[in-house]
mmCIF file of C-alpha atoms and ligand atoms in Angstrom:
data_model
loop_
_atom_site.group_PDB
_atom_site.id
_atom_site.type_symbol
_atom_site.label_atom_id
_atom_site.label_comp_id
_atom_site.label_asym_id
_atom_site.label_seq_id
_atom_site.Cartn_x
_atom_site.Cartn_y
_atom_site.Cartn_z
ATOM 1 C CA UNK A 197 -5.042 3.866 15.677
ATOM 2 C CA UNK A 198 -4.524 4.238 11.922
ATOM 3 C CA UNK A 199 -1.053 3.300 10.294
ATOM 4 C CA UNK A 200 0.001 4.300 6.817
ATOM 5 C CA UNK A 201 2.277 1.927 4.892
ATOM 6 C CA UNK A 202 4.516 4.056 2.809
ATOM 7 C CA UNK A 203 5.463 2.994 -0.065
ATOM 8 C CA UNK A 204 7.756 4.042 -3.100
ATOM 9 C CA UNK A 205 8.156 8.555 -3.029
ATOM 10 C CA UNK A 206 6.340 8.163 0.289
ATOM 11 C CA UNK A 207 7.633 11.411 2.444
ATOM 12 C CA UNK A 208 5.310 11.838 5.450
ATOM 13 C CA UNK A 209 2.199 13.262 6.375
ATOM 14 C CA UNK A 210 2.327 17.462 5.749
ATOM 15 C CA UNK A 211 0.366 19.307 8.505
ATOM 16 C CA UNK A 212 1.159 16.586 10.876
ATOM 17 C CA UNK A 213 4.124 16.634 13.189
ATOM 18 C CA UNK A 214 6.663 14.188 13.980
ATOM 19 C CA UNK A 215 5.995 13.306 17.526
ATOM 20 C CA UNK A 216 8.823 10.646 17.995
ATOM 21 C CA UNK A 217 8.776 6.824 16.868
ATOM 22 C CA UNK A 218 8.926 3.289 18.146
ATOM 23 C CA UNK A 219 11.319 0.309 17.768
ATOM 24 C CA UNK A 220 9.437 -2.954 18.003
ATOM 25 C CA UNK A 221 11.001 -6.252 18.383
ATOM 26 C CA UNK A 222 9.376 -8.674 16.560
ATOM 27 C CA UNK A 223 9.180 -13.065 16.468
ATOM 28 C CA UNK A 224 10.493 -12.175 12.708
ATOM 29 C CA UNK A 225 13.518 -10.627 12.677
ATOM 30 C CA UNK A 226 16.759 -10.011 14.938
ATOM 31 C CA UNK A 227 16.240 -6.208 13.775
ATOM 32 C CA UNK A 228 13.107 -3.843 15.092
ATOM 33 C CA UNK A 229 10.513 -2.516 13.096
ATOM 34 C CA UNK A 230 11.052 1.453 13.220
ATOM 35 C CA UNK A 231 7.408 2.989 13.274
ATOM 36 C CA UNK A 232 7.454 6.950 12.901
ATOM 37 C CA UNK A 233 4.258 8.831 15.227
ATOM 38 C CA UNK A 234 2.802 11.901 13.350
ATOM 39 C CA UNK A 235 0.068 13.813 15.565
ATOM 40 C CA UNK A 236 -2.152 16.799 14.683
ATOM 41 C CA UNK A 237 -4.522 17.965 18.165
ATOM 42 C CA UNK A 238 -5.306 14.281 19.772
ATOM 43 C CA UNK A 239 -4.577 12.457 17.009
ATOM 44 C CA UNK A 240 -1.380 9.864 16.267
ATOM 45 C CA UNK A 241 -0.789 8.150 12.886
ATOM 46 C CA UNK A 242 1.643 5.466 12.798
ATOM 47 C CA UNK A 243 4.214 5.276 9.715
ATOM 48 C CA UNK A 244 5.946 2.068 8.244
ATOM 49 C CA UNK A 245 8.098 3.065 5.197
ATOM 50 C CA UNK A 246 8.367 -0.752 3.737
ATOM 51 C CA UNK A 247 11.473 -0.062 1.905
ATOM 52 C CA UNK A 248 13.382 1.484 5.210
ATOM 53 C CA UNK A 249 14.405 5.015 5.673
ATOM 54 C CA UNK A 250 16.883 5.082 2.331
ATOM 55 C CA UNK A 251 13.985 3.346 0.312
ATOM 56 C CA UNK A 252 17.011 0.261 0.301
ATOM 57 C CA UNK A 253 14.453 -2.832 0.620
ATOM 58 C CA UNK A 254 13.547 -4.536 -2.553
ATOM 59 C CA UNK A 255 9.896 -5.719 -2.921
ATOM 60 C CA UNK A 256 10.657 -9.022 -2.156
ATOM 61 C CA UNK A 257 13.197 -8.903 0.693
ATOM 62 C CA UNK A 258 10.660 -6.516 2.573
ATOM 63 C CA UNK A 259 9.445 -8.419 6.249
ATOM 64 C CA UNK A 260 6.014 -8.115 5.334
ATOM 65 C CA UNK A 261 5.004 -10.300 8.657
ATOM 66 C CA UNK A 262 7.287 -7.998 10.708
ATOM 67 C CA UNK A 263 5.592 -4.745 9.908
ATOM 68 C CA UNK A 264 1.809 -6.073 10.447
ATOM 69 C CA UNK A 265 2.680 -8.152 13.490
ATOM 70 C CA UNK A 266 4.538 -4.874 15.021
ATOM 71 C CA UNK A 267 1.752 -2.490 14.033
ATOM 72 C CA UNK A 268 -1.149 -4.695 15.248
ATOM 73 C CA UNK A 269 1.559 -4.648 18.790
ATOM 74 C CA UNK A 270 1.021 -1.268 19.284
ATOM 75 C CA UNK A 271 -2.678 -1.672 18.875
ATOM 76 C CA UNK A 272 -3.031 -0.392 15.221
ATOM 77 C CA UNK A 273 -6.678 -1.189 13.905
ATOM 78 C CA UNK A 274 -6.821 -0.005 10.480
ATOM 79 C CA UNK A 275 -4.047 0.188 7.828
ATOM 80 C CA UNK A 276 -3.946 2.289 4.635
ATOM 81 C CA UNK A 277 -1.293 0.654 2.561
ATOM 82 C CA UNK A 278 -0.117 3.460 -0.247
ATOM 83 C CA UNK A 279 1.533 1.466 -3.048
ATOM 84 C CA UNK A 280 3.131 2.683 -6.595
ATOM 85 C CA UNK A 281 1.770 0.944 -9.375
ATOM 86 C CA UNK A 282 1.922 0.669 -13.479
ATOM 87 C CA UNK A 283 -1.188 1.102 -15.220
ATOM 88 C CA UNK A 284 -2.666 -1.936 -17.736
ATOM 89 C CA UNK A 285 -6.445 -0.302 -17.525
ATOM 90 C CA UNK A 286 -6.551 2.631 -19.999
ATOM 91 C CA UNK A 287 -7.785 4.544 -17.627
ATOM 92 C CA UNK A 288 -5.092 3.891 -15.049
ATOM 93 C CA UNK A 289 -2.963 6.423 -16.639
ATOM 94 C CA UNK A 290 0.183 7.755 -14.844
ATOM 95 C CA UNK A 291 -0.784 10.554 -11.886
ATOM 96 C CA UNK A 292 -4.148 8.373 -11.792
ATOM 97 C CA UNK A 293 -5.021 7.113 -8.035
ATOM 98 C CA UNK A 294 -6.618 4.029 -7.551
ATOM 99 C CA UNK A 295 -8.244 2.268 -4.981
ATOM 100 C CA UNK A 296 -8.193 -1.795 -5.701
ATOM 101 C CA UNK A 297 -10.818 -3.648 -4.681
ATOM 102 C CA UNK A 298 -9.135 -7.051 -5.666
ATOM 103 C CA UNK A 299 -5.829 -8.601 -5.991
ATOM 104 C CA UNK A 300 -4.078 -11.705 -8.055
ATOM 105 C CA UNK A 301 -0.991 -12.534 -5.953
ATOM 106 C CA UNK A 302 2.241 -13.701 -8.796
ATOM 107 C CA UNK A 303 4.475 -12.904 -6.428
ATOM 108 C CA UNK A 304 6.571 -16.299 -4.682
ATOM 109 C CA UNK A 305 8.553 -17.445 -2.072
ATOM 110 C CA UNK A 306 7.795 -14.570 0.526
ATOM 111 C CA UNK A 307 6.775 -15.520 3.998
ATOM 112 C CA UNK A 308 3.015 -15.263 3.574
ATOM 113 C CA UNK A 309 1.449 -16.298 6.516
ATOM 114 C CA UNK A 310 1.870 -15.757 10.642
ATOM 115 C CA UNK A 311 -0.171 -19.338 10.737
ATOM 116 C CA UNK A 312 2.322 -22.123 9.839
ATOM 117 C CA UNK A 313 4.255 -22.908 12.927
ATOM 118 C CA UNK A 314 2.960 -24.184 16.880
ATOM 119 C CA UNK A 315 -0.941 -24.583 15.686
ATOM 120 C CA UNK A 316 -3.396 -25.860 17.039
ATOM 121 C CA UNK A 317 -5.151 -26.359 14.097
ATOM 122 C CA UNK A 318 -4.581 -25.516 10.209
ATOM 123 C CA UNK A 319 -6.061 -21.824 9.871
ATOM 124 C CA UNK A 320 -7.276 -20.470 6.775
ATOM 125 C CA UNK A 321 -8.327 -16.987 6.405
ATOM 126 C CA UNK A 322 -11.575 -15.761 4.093
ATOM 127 C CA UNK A 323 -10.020 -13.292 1.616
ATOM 128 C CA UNK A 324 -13.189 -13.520 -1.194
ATOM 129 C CA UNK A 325 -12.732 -9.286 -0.377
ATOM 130 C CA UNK A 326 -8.933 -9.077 0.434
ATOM 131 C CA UNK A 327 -9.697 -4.981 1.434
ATOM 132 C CA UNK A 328 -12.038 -3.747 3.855
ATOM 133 C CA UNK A 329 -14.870 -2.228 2.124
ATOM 134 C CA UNK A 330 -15.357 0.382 5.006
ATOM 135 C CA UNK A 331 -12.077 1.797 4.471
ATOM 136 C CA UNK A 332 -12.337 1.654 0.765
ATOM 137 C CA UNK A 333 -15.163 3.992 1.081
ATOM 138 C CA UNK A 334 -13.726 6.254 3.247
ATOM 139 C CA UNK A 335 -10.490 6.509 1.619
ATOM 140 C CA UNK A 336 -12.707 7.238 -1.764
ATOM 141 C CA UNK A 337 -14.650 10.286 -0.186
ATOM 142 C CA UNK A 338 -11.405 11.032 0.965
ATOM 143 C CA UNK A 339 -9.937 11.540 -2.544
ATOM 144 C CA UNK A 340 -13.430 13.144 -3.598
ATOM 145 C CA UNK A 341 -13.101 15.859 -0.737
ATOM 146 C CA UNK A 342 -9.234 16.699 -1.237
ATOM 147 C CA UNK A 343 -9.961 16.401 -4.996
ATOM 148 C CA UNK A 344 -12.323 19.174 -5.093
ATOM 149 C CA UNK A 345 -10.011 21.358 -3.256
ATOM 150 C CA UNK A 346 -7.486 20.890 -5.443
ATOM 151 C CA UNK A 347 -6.070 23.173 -8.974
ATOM 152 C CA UNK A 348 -4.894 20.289 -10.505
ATOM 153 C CA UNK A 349 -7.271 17.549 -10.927
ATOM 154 C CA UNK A 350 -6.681 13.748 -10.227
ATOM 155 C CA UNK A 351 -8.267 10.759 -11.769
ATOM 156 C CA UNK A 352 -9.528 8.001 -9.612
ATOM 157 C CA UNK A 353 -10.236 4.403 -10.487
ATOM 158 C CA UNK A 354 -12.257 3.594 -7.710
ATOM 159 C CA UNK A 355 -12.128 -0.529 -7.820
ATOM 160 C CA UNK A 356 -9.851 -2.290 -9.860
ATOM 161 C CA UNK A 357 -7.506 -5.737 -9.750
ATOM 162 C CA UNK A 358 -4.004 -5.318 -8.739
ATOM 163 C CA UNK A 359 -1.525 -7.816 -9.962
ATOM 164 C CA UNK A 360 1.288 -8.493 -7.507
ATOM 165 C CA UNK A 361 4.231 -9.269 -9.279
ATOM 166 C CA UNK A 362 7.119 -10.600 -7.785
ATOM 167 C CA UNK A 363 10.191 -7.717 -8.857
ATOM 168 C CA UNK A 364 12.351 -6.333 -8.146
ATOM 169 C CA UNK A 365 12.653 -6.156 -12.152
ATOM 170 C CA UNK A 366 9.585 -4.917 -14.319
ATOM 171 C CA UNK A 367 7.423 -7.103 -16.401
ATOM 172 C CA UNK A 368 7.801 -8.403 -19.977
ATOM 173 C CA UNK A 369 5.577 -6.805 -22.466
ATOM 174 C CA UNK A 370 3.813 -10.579 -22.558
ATOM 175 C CA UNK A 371 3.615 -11.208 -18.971
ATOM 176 C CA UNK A 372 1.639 -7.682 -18.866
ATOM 177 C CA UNK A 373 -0.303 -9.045 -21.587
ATOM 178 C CA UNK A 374 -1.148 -12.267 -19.411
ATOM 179 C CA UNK A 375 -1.838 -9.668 -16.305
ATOM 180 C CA UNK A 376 -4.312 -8.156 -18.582
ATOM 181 C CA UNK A 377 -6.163 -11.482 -20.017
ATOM 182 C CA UNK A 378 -6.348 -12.534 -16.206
ATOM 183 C CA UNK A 379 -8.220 -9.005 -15.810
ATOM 184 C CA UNK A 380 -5.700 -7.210 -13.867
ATOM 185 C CA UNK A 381 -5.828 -3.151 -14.488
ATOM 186 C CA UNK A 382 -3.019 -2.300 -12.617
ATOM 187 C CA UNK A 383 0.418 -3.941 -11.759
ATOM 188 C CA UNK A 384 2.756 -3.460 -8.431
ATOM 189 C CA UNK A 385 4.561 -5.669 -6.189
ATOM 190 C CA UNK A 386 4.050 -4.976 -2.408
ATOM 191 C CA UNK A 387 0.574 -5.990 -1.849
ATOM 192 C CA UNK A 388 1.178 -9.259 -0.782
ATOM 193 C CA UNK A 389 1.207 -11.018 1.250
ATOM 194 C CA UNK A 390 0.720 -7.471 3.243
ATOM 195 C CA UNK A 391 -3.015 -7.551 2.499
ATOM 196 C CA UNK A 392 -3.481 -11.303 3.683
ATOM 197 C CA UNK A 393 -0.890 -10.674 6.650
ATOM 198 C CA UNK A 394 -3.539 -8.093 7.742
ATOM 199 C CA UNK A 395 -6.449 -9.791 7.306
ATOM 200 C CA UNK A 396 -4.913 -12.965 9.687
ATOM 201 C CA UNK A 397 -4.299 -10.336 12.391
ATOM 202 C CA UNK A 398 -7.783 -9.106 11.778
ATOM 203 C CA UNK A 399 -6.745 -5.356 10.760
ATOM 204 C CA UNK A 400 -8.834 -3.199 8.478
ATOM 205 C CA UNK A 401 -6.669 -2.760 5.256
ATOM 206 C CA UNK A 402 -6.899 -0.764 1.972
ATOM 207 C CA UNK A 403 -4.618 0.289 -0.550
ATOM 208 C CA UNK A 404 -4.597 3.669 -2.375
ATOM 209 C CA UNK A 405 -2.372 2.825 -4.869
ATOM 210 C CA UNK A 406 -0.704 5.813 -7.375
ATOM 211 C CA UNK A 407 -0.028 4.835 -11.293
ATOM 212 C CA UNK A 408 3.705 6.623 -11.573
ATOM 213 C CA UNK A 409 4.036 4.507 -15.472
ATOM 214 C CA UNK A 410 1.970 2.490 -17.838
ATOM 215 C CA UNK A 411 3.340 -1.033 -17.488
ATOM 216 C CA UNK A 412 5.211 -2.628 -19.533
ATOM 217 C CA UNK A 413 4.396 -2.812 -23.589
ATOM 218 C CA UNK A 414 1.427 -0.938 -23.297
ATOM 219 C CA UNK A 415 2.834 2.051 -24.697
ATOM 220 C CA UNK A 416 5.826 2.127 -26.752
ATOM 221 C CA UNK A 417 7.747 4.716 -24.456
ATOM 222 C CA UNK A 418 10.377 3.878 -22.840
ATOM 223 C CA UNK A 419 10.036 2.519 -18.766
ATOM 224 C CA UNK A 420 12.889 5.609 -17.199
ATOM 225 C CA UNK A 421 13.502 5.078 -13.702
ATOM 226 C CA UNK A 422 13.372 8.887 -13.122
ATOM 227 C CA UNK A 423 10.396 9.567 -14.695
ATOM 228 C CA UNK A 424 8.829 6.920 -12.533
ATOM 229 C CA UNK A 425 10.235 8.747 -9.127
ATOM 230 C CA UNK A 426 9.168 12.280 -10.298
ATOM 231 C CA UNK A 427 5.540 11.028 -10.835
ATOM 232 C CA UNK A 428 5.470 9.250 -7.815
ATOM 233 C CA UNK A 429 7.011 12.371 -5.914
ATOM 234 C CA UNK A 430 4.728 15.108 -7.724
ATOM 235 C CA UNK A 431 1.519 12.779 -6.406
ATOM 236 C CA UNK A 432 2.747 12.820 -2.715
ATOM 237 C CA UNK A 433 1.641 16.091 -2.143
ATOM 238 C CA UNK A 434 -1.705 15.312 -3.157
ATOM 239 C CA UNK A 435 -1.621 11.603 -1.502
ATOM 240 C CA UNK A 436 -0.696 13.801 1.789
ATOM 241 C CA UNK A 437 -3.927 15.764 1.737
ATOM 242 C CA UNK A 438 -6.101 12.379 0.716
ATOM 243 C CA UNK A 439 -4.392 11.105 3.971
ATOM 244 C CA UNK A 440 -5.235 14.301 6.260
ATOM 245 C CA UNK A 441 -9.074 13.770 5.100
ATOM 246 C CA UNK A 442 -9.297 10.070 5.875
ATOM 247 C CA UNK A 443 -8.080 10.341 9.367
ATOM 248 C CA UNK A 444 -10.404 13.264 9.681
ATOM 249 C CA UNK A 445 -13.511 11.000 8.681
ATOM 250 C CA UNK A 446 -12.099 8.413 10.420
ATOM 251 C CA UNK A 447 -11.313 9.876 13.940
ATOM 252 C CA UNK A 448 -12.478 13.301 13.720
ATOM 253 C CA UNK A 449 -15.833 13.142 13.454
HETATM 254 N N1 LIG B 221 5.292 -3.031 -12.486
HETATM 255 C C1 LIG B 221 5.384 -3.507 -11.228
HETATM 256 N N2 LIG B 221 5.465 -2.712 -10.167
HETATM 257 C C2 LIG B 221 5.445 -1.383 -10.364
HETATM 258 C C3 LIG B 221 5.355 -0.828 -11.653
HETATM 259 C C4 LIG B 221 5.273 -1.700 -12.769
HETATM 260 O O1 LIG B 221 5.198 -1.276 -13.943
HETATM 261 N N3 LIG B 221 5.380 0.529 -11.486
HETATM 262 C C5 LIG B 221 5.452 0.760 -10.155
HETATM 263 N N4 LIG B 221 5.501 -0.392 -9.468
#
């Protein structure tokens, strides 16, 4: 099965129906993961918003190792993280999609790993690639397809480095210009550890990640909270369809 991670303007999958949800108990918390079910014909996609129903969970206080651990539960193979992001690339301009093919983790202090207590043996994971290059492809002709369908026309970074800072504030003008030096093009916070959490369970994982501001300093307007949730809600239309065509490529076929 195929989950989406929902992140920031995240509202659901249009053309697929609600068809009920789960509450998983996890090792990780006293409360349950909630995971919506949307079907269309045979097929079921599994939904994690990561900041909760009323979008109320900071970046840092989300339970990154209870979301993976409960969607790998209910046998979930292959999770398409969809993350909000500020653009440092000049070509990661606001409404721009991208699909990151590498990450530099900033972020601290956030349980990072399901492989630290009753081992057998220390266990570490290869994460050269932290994102599945199968689903990086698919999600790609994915955008292409729903793209080309489309009046309004998208741009698409199709690899890129995303910075995970640790929020819930933005950057400093000079800690985006240290992102930058480091080569980071684009700037977010929920990536990790969700992408390493993943990869320990063994899950397929990719991120489509939408640019809803240029980060800090780059340009000299202003960082307005409701500009950033009107570009992230105008994309989700859009990020809806790219979502429809992956899980038709992916289980359709
Ligand atoms: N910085 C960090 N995370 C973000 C940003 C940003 O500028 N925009 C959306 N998520």
């Amino acid at each position: 099965m195929l989950a989406i991670i929902g992140g920031t303007g995240f509202d659901g999958i249009q053309g697929f129906k609600e068809s009920g949800f789960k509450r998983i108990l996890t090792p990780y918390s006293k409360d349950r993961v909630i995971i919506e079910l949307y079907s269309k014909s045979s097929t079921t996609v599994a939904v994690v918003l990561r900041h909760g129903k009323k979008h109320h969970v900071p970046p840092h206080k989300i339970n990154y190792r209870a979301n993976i651990w409960a969607l790998h539960a209910i046998g979930v193979e292959s999770i398409l993280a969809i993350n909000a992001i500020g653009g440092i690339n000049p070509k990661a301009e606001p409404g721009a999609f991208i699909i990151p093919d590498q990450i530099i983790d900033y972020s601290h202090g956030r349980d990072a790993t399901f492989y630290e207590e009753n081992l057998d043996q220390v266990t570490h994971i290869d994460f050269t690639d932290p994102f599945t290059e199968e689903l990086r492809q698919i999600v790609k002709d994915a955008f292409h397809a729903s793209n080309k369908n489309s009046n309004q026309k998208r741009i698409l970074l199709d690899n890129g480095v995303y910075g995970c800072t640790q929020g819930p504030r933005l950057e400093t003008a000079a800690e985006i210009n240290r992102l930058r030096q480091d080569g980071c093009d684009i700037v977010g916070m929920t990536v990790m550890p969700e992408a390493a959490l993943a990869r320990e369970l063994k899950l397929d994982y990719a991120s489509l990640a939408l640019c809803v501001n240029w980060a800090a300093g780059v340009t000299d307007e202003k960082l307005v909270m409701d500009t950033i949730n009107l570009i992230a809600k105008e994309g989700m239309d859009f990020l809806s369809d790219i979502i429809t065509e992956v899980i038709k490529r992916k289980f359709q076929n």
